[in-house]
Short mmCIF file of C-alpha atoms in Angstrom, two decimals:
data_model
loop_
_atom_site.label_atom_id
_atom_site.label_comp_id
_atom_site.label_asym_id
_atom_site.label_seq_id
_atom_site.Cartn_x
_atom_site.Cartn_y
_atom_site.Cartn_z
CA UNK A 131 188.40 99.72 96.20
CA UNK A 132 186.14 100.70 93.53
CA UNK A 133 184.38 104.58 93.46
CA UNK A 134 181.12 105.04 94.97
CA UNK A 135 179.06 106.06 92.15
CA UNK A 136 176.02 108.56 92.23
CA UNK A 137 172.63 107.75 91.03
CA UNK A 138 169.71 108.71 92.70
CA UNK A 139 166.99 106.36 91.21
CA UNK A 140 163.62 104.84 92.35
CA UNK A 141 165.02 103.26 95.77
CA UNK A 142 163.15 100.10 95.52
CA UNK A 143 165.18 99.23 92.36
CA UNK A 144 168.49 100.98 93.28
CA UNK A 145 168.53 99.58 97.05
CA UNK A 146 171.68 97.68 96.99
CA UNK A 147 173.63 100.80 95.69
CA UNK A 148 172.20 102.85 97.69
CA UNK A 149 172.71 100.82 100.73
CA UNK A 150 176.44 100.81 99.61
CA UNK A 151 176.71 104.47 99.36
CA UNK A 152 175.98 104.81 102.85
CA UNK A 153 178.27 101.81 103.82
CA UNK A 154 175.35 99.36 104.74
CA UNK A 155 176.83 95.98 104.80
CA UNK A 156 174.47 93.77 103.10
CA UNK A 157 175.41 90.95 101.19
CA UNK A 158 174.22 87.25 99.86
CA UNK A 159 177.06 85.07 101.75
CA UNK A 160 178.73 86.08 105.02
CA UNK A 161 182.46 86.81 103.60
CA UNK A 162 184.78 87.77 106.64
CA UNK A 163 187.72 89.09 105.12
CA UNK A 164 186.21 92.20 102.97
CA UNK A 165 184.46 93.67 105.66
CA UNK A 166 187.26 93.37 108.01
CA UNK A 167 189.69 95.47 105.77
CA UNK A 168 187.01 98.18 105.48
CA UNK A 169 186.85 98.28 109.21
CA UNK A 170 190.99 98.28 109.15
CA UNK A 171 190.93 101.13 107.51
CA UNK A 172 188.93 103.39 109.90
CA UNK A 173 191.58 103.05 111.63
CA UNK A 174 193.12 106.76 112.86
CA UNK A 175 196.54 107.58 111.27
CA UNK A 176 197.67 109.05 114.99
CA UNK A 177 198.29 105.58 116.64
CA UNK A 178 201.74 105.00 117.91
CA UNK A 179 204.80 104.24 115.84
CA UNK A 180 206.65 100.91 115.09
CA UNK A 181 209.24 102.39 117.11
CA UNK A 182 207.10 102.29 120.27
CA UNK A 183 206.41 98.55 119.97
CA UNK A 184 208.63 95.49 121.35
CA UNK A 185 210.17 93.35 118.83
CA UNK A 186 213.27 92.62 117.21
CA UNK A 187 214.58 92.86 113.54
CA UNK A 188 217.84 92.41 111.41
CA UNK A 189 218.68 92.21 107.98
CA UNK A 190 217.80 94.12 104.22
CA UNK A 191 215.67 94.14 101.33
CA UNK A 192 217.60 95.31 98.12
CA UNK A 193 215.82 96.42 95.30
CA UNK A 194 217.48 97.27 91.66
CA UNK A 195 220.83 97.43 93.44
CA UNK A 196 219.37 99.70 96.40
CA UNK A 197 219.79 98.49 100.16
CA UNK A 198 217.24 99.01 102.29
CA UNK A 199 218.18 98.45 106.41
CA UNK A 200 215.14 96.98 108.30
CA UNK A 201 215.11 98.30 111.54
CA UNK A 202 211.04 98.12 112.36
CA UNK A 203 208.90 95.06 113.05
CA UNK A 204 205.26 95.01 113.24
CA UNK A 205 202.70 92.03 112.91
CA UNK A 206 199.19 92.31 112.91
CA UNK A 207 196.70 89.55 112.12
CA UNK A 208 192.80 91.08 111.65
CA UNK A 209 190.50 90.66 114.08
CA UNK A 210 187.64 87.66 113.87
CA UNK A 211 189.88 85.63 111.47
CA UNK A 212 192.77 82.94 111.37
CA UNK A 213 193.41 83.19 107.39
CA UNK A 214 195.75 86.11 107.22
CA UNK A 215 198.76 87.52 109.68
CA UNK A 216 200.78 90.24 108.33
CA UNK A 217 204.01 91.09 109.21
CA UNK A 218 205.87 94.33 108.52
CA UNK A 219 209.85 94.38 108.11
CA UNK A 220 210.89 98.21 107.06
CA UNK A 221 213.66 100.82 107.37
CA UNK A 222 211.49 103.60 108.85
CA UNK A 223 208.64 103.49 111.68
CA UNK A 224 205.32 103.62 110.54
CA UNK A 225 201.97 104.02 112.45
CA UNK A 226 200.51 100.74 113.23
CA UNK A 227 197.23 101.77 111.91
CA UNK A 228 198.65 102.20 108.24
CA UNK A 229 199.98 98.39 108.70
CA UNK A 230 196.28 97.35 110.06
CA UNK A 231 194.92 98.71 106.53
CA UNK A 232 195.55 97.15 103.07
CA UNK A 233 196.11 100.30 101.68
CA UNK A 234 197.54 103.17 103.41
CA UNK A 235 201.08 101.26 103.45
CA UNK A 236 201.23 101.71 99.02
CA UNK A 237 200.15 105.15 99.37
CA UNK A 238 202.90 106.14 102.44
CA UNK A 239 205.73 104.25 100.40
CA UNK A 240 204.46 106.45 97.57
CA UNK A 241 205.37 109.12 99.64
CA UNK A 242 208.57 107.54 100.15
CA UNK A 243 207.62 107.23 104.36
CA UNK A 244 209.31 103.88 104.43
CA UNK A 245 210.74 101.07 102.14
CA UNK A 246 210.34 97.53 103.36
CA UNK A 247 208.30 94.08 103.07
CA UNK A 248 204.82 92.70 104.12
CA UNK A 249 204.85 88.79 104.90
CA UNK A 250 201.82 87.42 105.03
CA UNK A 251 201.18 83.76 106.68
CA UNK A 252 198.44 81.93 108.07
CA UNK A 253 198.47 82.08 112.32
CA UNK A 254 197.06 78.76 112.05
CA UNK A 255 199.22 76.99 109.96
CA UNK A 256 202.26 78.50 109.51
CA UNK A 257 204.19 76.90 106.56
CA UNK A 258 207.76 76.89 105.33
CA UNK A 259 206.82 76.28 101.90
CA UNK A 260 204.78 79.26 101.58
CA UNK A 261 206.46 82.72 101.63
CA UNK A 262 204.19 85.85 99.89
CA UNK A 263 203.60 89.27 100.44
CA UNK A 264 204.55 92.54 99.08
CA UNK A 265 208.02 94.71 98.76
CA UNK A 266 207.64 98.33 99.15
CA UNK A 267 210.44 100.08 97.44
CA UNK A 268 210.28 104.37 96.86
CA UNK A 269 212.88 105.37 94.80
CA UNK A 270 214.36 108.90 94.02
CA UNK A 271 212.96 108.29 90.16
CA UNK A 272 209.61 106.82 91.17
CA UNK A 273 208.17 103.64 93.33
CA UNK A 274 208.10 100.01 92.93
CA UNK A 275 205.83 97.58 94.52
CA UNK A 276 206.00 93.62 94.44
CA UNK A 277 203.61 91.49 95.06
CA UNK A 278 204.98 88.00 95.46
CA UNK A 279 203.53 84.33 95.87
CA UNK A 280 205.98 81.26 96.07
CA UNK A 281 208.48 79.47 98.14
CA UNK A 282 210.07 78.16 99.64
CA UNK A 283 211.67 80.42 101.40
CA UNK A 284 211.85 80.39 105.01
CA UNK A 285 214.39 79.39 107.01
CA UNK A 286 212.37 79.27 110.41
CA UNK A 287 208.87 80.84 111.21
CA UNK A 288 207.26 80.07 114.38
CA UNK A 289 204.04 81.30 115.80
CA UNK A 290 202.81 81.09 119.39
CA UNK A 291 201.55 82.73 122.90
CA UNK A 292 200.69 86.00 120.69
CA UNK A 293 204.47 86.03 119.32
CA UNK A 294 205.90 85.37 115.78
CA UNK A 295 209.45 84.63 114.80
CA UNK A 296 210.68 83.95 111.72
CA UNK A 297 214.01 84.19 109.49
CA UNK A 298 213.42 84.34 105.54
CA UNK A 299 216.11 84.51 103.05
CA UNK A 300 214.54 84.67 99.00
CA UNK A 301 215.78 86.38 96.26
CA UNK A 302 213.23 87.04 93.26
CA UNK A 303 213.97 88.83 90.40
CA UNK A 304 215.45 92.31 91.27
CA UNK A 305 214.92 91.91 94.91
CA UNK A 306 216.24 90.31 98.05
CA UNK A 307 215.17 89.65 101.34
CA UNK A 308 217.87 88.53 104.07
CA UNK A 309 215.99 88.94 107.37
CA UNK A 310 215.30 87.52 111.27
CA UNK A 311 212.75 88.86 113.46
CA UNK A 312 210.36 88.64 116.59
CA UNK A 313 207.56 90.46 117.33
CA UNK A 314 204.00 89.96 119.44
CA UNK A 315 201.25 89.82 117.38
CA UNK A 316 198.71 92.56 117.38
CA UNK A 317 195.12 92.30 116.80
CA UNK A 318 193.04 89.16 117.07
CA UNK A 319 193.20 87.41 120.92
CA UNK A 320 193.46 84.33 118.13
CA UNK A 321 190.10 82.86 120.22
CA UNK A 322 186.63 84.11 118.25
CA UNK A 323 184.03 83.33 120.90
CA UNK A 324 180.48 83.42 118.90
CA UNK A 325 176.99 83.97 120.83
CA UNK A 326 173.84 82.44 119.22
CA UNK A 327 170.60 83.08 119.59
CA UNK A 328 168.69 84.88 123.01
CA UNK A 329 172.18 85.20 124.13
CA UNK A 330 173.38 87.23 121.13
CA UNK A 331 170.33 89.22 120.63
CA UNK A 332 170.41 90.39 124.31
CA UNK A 333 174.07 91.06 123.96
CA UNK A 334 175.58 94.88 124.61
CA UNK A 335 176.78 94.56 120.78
CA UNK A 336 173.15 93.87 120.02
CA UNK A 337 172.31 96.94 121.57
CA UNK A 338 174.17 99.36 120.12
CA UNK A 339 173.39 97.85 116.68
CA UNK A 340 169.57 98.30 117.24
CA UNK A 341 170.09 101.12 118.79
CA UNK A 342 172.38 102.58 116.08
CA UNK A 343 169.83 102.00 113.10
CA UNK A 344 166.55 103.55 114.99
CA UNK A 345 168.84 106.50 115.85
CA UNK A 346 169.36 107.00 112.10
CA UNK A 347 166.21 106.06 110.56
CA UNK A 348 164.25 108.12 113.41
CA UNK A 349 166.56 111.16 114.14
CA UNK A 350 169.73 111.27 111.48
CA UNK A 351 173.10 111.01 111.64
CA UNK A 352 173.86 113.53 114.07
CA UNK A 353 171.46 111.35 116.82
CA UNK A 354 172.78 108.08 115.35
CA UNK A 355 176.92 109.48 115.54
CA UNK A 356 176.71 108.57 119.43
CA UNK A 357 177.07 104.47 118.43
CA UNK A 358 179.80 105.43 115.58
CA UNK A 359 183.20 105.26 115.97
CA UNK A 360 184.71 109.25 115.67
CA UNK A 361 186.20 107.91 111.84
CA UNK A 362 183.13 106.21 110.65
CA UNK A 363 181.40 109.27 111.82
CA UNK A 364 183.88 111.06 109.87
CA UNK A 365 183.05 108.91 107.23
CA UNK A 366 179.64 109.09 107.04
CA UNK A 367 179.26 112.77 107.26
CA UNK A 368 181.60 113.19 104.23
CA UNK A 369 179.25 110.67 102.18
CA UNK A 370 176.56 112.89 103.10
CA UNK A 371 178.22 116.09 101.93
CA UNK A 372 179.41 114.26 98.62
CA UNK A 373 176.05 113.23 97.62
CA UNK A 374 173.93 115.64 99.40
CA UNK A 375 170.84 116.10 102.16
CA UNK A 376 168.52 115.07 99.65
CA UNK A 377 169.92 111.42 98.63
CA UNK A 378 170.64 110.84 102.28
CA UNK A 379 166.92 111.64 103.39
CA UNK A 380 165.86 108.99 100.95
CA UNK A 381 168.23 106.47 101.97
CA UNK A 382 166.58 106.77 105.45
CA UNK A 383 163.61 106.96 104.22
CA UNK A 384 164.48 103.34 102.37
CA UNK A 385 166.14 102.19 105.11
CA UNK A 386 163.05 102.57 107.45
CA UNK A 387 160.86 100.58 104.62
CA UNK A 388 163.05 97.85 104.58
CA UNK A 389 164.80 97.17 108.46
CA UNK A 390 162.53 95.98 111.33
CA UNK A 391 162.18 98.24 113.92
CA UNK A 392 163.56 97.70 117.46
CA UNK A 393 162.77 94.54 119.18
CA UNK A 394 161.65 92.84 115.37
CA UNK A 395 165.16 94.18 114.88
CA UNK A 396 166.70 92.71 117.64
CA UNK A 397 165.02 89.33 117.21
CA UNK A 398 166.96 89.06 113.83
CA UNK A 399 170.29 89.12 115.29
CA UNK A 400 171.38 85.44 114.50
CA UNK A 401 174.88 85.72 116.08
CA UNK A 402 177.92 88.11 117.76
CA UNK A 403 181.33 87.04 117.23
CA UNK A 404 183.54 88.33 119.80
CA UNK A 405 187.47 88.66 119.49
CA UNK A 406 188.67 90.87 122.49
CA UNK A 407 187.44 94.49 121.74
CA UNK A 408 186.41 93.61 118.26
CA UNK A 409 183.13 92.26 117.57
CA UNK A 410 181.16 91.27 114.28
CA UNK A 411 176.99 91.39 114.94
CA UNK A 412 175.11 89.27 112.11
CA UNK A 413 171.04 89.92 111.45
CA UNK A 414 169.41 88.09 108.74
CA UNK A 415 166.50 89.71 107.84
CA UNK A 416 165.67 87.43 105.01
CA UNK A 417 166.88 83.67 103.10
CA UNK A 418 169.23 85.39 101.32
CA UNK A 419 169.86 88.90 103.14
CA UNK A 420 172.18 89.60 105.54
CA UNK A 421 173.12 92.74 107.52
CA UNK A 422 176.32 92.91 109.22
CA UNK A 423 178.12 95.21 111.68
CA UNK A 424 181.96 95.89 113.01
CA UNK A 425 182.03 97.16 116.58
CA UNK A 426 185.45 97.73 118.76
CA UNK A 427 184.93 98.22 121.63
CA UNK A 428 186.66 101.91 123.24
CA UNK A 429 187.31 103.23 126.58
CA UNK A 430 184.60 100.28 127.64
CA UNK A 431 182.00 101.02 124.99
CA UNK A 432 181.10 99.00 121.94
CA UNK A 433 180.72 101.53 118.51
CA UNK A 434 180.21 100.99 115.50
CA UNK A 435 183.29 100.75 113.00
CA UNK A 436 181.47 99.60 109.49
CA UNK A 437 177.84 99.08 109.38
#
């Protein structure tokens, strides 16, 4: 993920950047995927362990001679998608959040946390033919990590009723995978229900969205923290500190300028895509501009995750 960079310049030029600084979601074609792994990795590191989750594994990885016993099973497939499902076969429990996020699994091998393998297959077409992923492999000299794409390799791989099974066996260079597992499948319901229209804009996702932005534009973060998730709070205060009260004053200032406010708001809300306690809120405030939201929903109300 590339460095926010810091450049306070006229905001009528510099929007966009700006606009990313403070994690405004604004982009030329609705792209799914992207915005989902930011959410992902809001995620809070506390969540439970692998080793508090049903499911089944048996087999090893070796890597440069180096045997690796999988004993932990997770599988995960984002929220508001059927492209990706990702499924987590490794020697020592790790928090589920860290396999919801496409990073924080590198950086905890890194610490040598865990060795293992991340399969990733499609929950809507599974395919025999098609085994990739990535092998996680600390070592007491350093850390490898393989990304892999090719096949085939599976023996079976099955996916239904919010369960996946599979057995793989592949060898690839200096690693091998000799593995069976079952697991239920975390994340996505795998049923995105989208609401167009009066129906969306009059939605309780709607609501917090608009209610989110005039919070922030009108009253700051601190006012505007009651629709945010506690780690996009989190997130958002630390932005501020980074780049100061000053750059943040003009980014609401800019953000005022350029968002309708309240029901004008509302009225550009062109569609909420729900998927259980995740939800995705698209405005479209111009031909080519549109403003997108993450919400989960927790203990019964919707926040904000990435905005």
């Amino acid at each position: 993920m590339p460095a926010l960079i810091f450049a306070i310049v006229r905001l009528a030029v510099a929007g966009d950047a700006d606009r990313r600084r403070y994690g405004v979601a604004s982009v030329l074609r609705w792209r799914l995927p992207g915005r989902l792994l930011a959410c992902l990795a809001s995620l809070l590191l506390s969540a439970p362990l692998f080793a508090e989750q049903p499911g089944t594994v048996s087999g090893r990885l070796s890597y440069d001679g180096k045997v690796y016993v999988l004993r932990h099973v997770y599988a995960w497939q984002p929220p508001l998608q059927d492209d990706e499902m990702w499924i987590y076969l490794t020697d020592e429990a790790l928090p589920p959040a860290a396999a919801q996020d496409p990073v924080l699994p590198e950086q905890l091998a890194r610490d040598r946390r865990f060795a293992g393998v991340k399969l990733i297959v499609s929950p809507a077409k599974p395919c025999l033919d098609d085994i990739r992923g990535v092998v996680y492999a600390p070592r007491a000299d350093g850390f490898s990590l393989d990304r892999f794409n090719f096949g085939p390799s599976w023996q079976a791989l099955r996916i239904k009723d919010h369960r996946v099974s599979g057995k793989a066996r592949t060898a690839w260079m200096s690693w091998t995978l000799d593995a069976e597992f079952a697991a239920p499948v975390e994340g996505s319901t795998g049923s995105v229900r989208t609401i167009t229209g009066m129906a969306a804009q009059d939605s309780p996702q709607a609501a917090v969205f608009v209610a989110f932005e005039q919070a922030l534009v009108d009253h700051g973060l601190d006012a505007a923290g009651a629709y945010l998730t506690t780690a996009k709070l989190a997130d958002l205060r630390g932005r501020v500190e980074r780049f100061g009260d000053a750059s943040f004053t003009a980014f609401r200032k800019a953000q005022r300028a350029r968002t309708a406010p309240g029901e004008a708001r509302r009225r550009q809300i062109e569609r909420v895509n729900v998927d259980g306690d995740h939800a995705e809120v698209v405005a479209r405030s111009g031909p080519d501009s549109v403003h997108t939201a993450l919400l989960i929903k927790i203990t019964g109300e919707w926040k904000i995750a990435e905005w």
